[in-house]
mmCIF file of C-alpha atoms in Angstrom:
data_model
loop_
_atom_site.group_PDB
_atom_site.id
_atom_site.type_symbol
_atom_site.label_atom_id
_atom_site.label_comp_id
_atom_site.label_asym_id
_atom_site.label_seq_id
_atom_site.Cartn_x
_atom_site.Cartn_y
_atom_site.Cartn_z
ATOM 1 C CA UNK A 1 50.991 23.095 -28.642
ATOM 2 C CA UNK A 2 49.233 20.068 -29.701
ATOM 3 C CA UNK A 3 47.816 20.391 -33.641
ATOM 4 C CA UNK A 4 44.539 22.057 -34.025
ATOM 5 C CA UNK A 5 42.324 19.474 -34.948
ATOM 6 C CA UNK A 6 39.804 21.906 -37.039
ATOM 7 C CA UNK A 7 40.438 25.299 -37.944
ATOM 8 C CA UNK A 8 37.840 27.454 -39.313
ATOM 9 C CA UNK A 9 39.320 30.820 -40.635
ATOM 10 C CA UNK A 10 37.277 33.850 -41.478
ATOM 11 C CA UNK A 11 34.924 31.336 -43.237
ATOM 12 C CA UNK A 12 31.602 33.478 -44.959
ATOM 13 C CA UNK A 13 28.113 31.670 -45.785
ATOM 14 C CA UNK A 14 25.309 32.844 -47.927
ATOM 15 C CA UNK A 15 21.750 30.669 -47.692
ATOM 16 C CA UNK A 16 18.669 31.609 -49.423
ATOM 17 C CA UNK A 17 19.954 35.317 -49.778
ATOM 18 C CA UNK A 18 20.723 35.489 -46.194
ATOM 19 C CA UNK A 19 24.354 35.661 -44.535
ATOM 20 C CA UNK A 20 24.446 33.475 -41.958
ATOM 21 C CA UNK A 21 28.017 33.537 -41.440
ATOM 22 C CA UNK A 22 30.395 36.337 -41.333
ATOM 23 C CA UNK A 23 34.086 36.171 -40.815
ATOM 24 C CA UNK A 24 33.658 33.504 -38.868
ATOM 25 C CA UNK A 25 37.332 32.095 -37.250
ATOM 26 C CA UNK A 26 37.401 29.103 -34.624
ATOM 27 C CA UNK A 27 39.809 26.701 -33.613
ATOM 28 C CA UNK A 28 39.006 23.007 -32.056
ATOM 29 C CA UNK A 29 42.248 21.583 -29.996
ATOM 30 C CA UNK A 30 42.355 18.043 -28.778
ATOM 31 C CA UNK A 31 41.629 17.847 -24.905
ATOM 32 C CA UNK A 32 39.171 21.081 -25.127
ATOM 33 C CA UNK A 33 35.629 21.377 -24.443
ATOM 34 C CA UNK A 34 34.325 24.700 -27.108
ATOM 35 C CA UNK A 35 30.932 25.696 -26.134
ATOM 36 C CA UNK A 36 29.066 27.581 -29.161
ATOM 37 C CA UNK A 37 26.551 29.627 -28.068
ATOM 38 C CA UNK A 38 24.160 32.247 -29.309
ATOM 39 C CA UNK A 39 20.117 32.772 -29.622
ATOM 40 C CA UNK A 40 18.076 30.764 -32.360
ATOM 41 C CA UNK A 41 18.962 31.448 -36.344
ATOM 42 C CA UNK A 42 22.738 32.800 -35.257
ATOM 43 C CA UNK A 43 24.649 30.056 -37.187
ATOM 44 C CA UNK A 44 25.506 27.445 -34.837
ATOM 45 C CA UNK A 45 24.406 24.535 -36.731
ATOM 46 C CA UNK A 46 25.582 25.801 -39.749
ATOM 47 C CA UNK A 47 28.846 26.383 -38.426
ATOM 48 C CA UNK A 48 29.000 22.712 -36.971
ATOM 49 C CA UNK A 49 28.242 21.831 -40.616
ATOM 50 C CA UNK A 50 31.226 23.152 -41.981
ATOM 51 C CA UNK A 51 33.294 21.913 -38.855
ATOM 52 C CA UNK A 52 32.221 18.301 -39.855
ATOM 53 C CA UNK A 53 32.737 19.161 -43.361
ATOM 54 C CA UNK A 54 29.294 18.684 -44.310
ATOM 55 C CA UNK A 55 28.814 22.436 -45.948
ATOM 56 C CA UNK A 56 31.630 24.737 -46.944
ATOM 57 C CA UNK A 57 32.056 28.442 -46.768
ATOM 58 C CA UNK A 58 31.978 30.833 -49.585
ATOM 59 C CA UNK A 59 34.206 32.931 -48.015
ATOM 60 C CA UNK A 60 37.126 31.610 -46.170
ATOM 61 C CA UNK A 61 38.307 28.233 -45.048
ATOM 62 C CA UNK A 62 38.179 25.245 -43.087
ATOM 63 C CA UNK A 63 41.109 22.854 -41.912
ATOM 64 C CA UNK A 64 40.792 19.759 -40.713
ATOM 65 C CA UNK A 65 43.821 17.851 -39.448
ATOM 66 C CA UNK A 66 44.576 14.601 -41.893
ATOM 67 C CA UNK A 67 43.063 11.852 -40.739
ATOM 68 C CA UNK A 68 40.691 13.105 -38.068
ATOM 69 C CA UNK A 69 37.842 11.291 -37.281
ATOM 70 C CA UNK A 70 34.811 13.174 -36.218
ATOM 71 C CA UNK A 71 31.871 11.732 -33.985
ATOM 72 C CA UNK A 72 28.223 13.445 -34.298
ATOM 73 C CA UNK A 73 25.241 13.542 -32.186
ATOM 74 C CA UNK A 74 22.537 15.768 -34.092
ATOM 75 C CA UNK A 75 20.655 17.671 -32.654
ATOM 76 C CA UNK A 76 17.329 15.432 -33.873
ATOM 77 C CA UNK A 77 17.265 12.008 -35.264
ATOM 78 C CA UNK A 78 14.004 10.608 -35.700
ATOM 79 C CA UNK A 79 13.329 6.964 -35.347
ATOM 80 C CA UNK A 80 10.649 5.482 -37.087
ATOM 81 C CA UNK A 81 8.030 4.379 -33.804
ATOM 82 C CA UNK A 82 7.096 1.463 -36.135
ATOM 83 C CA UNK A 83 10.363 -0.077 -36.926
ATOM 84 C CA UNK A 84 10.815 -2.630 -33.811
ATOM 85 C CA UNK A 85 14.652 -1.578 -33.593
ATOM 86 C CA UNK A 86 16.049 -2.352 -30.152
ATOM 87 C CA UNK A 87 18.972 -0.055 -29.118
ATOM 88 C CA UNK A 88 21.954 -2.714 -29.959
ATOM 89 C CA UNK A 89 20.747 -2.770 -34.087
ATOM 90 C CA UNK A 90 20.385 1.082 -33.930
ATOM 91 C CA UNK A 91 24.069 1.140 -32.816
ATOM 92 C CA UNK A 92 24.707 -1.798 -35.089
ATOM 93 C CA UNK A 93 23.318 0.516 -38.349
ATOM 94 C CA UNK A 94 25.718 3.210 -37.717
ATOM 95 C CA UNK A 95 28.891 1.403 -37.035
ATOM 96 C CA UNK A 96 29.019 -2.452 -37.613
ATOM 97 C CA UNK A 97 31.090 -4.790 -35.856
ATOM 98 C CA UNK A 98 31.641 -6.778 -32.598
ATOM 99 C CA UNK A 99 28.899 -6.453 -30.264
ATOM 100 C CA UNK A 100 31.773 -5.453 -27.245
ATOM 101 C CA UNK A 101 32.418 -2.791 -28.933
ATOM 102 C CA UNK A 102 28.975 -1.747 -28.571
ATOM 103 C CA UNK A 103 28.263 -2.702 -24.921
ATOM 104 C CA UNK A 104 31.344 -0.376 -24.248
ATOM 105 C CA UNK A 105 29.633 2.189 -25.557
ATOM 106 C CA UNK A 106 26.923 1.750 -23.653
ATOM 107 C CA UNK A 107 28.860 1.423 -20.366
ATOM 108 C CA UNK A 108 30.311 4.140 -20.588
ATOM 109 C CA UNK A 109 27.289 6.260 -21.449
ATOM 110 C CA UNK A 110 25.806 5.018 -18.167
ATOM 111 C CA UNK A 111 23.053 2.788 -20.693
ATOM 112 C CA UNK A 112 24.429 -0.514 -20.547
ATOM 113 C CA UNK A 113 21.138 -1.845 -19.811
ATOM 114 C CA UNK A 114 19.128 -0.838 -22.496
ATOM 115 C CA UNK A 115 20.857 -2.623 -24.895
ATOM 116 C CA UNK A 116 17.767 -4.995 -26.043
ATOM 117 C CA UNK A 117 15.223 -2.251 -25.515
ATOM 118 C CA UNK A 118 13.307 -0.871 -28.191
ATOM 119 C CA UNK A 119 14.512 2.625 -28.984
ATOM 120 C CA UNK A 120 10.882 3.963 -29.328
ATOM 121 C CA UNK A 121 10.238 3.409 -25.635
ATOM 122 C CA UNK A 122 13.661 5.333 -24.470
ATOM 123 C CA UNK A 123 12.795 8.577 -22.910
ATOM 124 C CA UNK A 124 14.685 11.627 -24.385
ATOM 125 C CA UNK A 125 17.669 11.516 -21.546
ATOM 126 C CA UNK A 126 17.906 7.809 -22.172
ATOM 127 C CA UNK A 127 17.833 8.674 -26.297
ATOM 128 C CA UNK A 128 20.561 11.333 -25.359
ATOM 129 C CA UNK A 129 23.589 8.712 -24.198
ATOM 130 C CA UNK A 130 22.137 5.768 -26.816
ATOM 131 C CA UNK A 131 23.264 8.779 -29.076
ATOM 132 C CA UNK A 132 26.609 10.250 -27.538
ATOM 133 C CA UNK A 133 27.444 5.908 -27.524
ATOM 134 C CA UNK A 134 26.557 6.023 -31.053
ATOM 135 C CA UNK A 135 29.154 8.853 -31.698
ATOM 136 C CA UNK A 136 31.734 7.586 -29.184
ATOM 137 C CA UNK A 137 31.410 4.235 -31.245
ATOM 138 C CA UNK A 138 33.680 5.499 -33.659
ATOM 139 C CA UNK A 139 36.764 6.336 -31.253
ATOM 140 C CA UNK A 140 36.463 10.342 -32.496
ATOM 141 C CA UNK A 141 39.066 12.715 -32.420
ATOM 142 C CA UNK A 142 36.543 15.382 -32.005
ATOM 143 C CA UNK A 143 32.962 15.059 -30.949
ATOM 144 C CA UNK A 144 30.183 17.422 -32.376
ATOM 145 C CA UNK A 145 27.423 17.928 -30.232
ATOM 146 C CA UNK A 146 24.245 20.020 -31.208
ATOM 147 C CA UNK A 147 22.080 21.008 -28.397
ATOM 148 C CA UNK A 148 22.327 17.468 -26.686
ATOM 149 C CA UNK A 149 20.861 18.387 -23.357
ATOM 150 C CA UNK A 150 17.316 19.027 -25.182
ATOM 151 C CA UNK A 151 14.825 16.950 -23.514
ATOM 152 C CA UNK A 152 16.370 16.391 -20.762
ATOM 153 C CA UNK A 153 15.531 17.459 -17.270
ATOM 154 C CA UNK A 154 17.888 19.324 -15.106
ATOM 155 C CA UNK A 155 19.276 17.182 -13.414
ATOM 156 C CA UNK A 156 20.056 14.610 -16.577
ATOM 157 C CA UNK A 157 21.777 17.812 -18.015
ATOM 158 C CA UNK A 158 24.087 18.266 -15.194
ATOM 159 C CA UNK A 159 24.535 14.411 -15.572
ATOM 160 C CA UNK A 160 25.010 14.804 -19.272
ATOM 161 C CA UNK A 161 27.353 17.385 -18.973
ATOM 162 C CA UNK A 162 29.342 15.766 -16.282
ATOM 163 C CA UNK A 163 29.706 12.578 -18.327
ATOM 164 C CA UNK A 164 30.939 14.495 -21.196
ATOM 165 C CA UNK A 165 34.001 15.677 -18.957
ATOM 166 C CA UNK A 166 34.887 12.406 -18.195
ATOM 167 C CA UNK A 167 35.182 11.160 -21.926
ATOM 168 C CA UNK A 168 37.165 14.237 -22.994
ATOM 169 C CA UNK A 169 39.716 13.094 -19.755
ATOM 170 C CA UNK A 170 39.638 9.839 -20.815
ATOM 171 C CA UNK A 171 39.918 10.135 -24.284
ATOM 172 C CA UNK A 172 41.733 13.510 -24.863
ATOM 173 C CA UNK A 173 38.777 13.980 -27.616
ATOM 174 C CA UNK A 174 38.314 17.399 -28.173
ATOM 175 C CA UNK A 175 34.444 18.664 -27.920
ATOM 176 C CA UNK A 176 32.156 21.451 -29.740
ATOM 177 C CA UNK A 177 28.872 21.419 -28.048
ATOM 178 C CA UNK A 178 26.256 23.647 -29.149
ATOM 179 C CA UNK A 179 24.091 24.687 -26.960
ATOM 180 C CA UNK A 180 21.790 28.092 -26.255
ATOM 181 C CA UNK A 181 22.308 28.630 -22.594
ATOM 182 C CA UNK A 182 25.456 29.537 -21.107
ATOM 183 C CA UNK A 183 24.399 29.170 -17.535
ATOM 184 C CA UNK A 184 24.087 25.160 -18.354
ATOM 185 C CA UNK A 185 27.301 24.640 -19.486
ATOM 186 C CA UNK A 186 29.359 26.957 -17.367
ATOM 187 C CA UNK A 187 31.324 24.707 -14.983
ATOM 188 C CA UNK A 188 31.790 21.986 -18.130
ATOM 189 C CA UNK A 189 33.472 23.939 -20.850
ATOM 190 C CA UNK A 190 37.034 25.374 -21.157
ATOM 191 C CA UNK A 191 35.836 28.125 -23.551
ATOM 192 C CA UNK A 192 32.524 29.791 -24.868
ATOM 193 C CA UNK A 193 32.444 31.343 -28.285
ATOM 194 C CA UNK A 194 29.387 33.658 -28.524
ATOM 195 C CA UNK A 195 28.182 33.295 -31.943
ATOM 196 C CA UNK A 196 25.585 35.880 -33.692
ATOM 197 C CA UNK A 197 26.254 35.209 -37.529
ATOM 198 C CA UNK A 198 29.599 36.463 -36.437
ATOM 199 C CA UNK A 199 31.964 35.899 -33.524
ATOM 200 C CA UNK A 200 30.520 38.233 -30.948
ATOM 201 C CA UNK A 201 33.293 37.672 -28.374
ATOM 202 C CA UNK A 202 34.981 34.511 -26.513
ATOM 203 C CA UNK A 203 37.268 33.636 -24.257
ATOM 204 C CA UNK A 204 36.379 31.805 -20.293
ATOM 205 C CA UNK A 205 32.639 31.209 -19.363
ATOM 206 C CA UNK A 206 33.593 33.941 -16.876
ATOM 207 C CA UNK A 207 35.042 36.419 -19.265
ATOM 208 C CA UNK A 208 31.704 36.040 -21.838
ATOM 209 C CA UNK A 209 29.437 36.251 -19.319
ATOM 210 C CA UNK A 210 30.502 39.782 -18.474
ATOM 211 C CA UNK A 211 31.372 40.889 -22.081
ATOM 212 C CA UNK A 212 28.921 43.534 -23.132
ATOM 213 C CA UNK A 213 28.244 41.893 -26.494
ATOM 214 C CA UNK A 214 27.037 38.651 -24.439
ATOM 215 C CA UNK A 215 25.052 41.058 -22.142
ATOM 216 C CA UNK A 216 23.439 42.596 -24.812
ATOM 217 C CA UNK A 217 22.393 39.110 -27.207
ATOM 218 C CA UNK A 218 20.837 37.667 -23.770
ATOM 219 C CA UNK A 219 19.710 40.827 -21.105
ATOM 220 C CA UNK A 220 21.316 40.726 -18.190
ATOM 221 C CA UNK A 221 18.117 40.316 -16.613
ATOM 222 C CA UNK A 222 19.187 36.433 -16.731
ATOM 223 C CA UNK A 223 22.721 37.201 -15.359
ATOM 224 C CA UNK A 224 21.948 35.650 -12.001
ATOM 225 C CA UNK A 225 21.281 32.459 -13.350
ATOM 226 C CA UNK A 226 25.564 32.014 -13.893
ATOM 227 C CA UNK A 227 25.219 31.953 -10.406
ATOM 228 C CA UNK A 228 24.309 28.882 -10.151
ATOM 229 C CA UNK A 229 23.581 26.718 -6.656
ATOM 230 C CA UNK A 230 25.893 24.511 -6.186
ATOM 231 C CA UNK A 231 25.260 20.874 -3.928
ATOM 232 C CA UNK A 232 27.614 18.232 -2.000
ATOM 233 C CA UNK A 233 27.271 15.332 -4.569
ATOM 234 C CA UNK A 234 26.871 12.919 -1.896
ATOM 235 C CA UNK A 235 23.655 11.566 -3.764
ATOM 236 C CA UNK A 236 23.355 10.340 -6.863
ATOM 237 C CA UNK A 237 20.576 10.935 -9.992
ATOM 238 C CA UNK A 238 19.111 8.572 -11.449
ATOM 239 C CA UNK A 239 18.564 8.615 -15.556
ATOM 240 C CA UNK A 240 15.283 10.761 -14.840
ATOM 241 C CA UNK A 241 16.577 12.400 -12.859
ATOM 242 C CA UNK A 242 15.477 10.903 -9.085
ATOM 243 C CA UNK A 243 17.732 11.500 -6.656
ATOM 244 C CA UNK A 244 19.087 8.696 -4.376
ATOM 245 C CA UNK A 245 20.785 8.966 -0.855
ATOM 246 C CA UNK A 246 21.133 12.063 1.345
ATOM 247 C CA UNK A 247 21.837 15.945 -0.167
ATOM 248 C CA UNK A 248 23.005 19.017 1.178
ATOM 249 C CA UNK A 249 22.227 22.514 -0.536
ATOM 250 C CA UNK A 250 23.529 25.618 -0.291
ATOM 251 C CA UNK A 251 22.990 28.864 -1.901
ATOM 252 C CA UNK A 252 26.360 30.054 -2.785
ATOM 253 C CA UNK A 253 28.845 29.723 -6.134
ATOM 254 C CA UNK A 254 31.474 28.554 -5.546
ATOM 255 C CA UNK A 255 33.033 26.397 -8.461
ATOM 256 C CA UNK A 256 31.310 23.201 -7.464
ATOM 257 C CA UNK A 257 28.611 21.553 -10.050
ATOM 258 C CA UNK A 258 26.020 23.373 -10.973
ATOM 259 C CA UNK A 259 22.055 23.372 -12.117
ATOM 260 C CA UNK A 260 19.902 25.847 -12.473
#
């Protein structure tokens, strides 16, 4: 098996009085896409902090592999609206060097084009892939994701999610993404890790979404949202989200792409 790229192992973290991390074990492999998920205040950022070696346990450990380089997309970045900074100098701040390098980026976040707009008039699924090309910039080993679909309509999630896929396969990057909703990320992820201060179970997106721990953080009341529609993709969506050409519905799951 390839070399674990982080491992976390039964790390502990006290804030303000408050545990926010129990016994806390996870391991990142290269080629993977790790979904953390779990209600507001469980941990998840704060475990993505000691992932990217930004906080560090009391309790516990973290392992990085030597030499691994780690791309970020937070899960807010604020811009000042009165700065006129067009979306090429907002890449250039965070990693300089040949301008290519940046149009790649951009290309293969689907935002090519906005390279000499003004980041204050992006809208937030626009903002979204000027970020993930600000993190890809860096040729990451492992990309750290927190909650990148905020903002975003449906349909630029599914987009989002899809596009995320296609770096890890063309890459081999390995991926946390963060995220609150299961039911979003359930056809992109190769496992879920259910996090409530602790590690309430994980495994498949099909084998959490059953476990009674899972059940009982989220109801099962919202069960039938796994069960997601799935759609012929003979259309395409547009960065807001329009769609273009003909579509066909149906009402069934069936392992295609999914939206809620």
């Amino acid at each position: 098996m390839t070399e674990a790229l982080v491992t976390v192992d039964h790390a502990a973290l006290t804030l303000g009085g408050q545990a926010v991390l129990e016994d806390v074990s996870l391991t990142l492999a290269p080629g993977r896409i790790t979904t953390l998920i779990g209600p507001n205040g469980a941990g998840k950022s704060t475990l993505a902090r000691l992932v990217l070696g930004l906080a560090r346990p009391d309790r516990g450990r973290v392992v990085r592999r030597p030499g691994l380089t780690l791309g970020y997309m937070p899960q807010h970045l604020r811009v000042d609206e009165s700065l006129p900074l067009t979306v090429d100098r907002f890449l250039w701040l965070a990693a300089p060097g040949r301008t290519g390098a940046r149009r790649d980026a951009l290309q293969r976040t689907g935002v090519a084009h906005l390279r000499r707009r003004a980041v204050r008039q992006l809208s937030g699924g626009e903002m979204q892939r000027v970020l993930l090309a600000r993190a890809l910039l860096r040729r990451p080993d492992l990309l750290v994701l927190d909650e990148p679909a905020q903002g975003v309509d449906v349909a630029g999630q599914d987009a989002l999610y899809g596009l995320l896929g296609q770096v890890r396969d063309e890459t081999g990057c390995g991926i946390l993404l963060i995220s609150h909703d299961l039911h979003l990320v359930m056809a992109r992820t190769d496992e879920v890790v259910c996090l409530h201060h602790h590690v309430c179970c994980s495994g498949t997106p099909e084998a959490v979404s059953r476990d009674p721990a899972y059940q009982r953080l989220f109801g099962t009341h919202g069960m039938a949202n796994l069960a997601l529609y799935t759609h012929q993709h003979d259309h395409d969506h547009d960065l807001s989200g329009d769609v273009h050409g003909g579509h066909t519905h149906d009402g069934h799951h069936h392992g295609g792409h999914h939206h809620d």
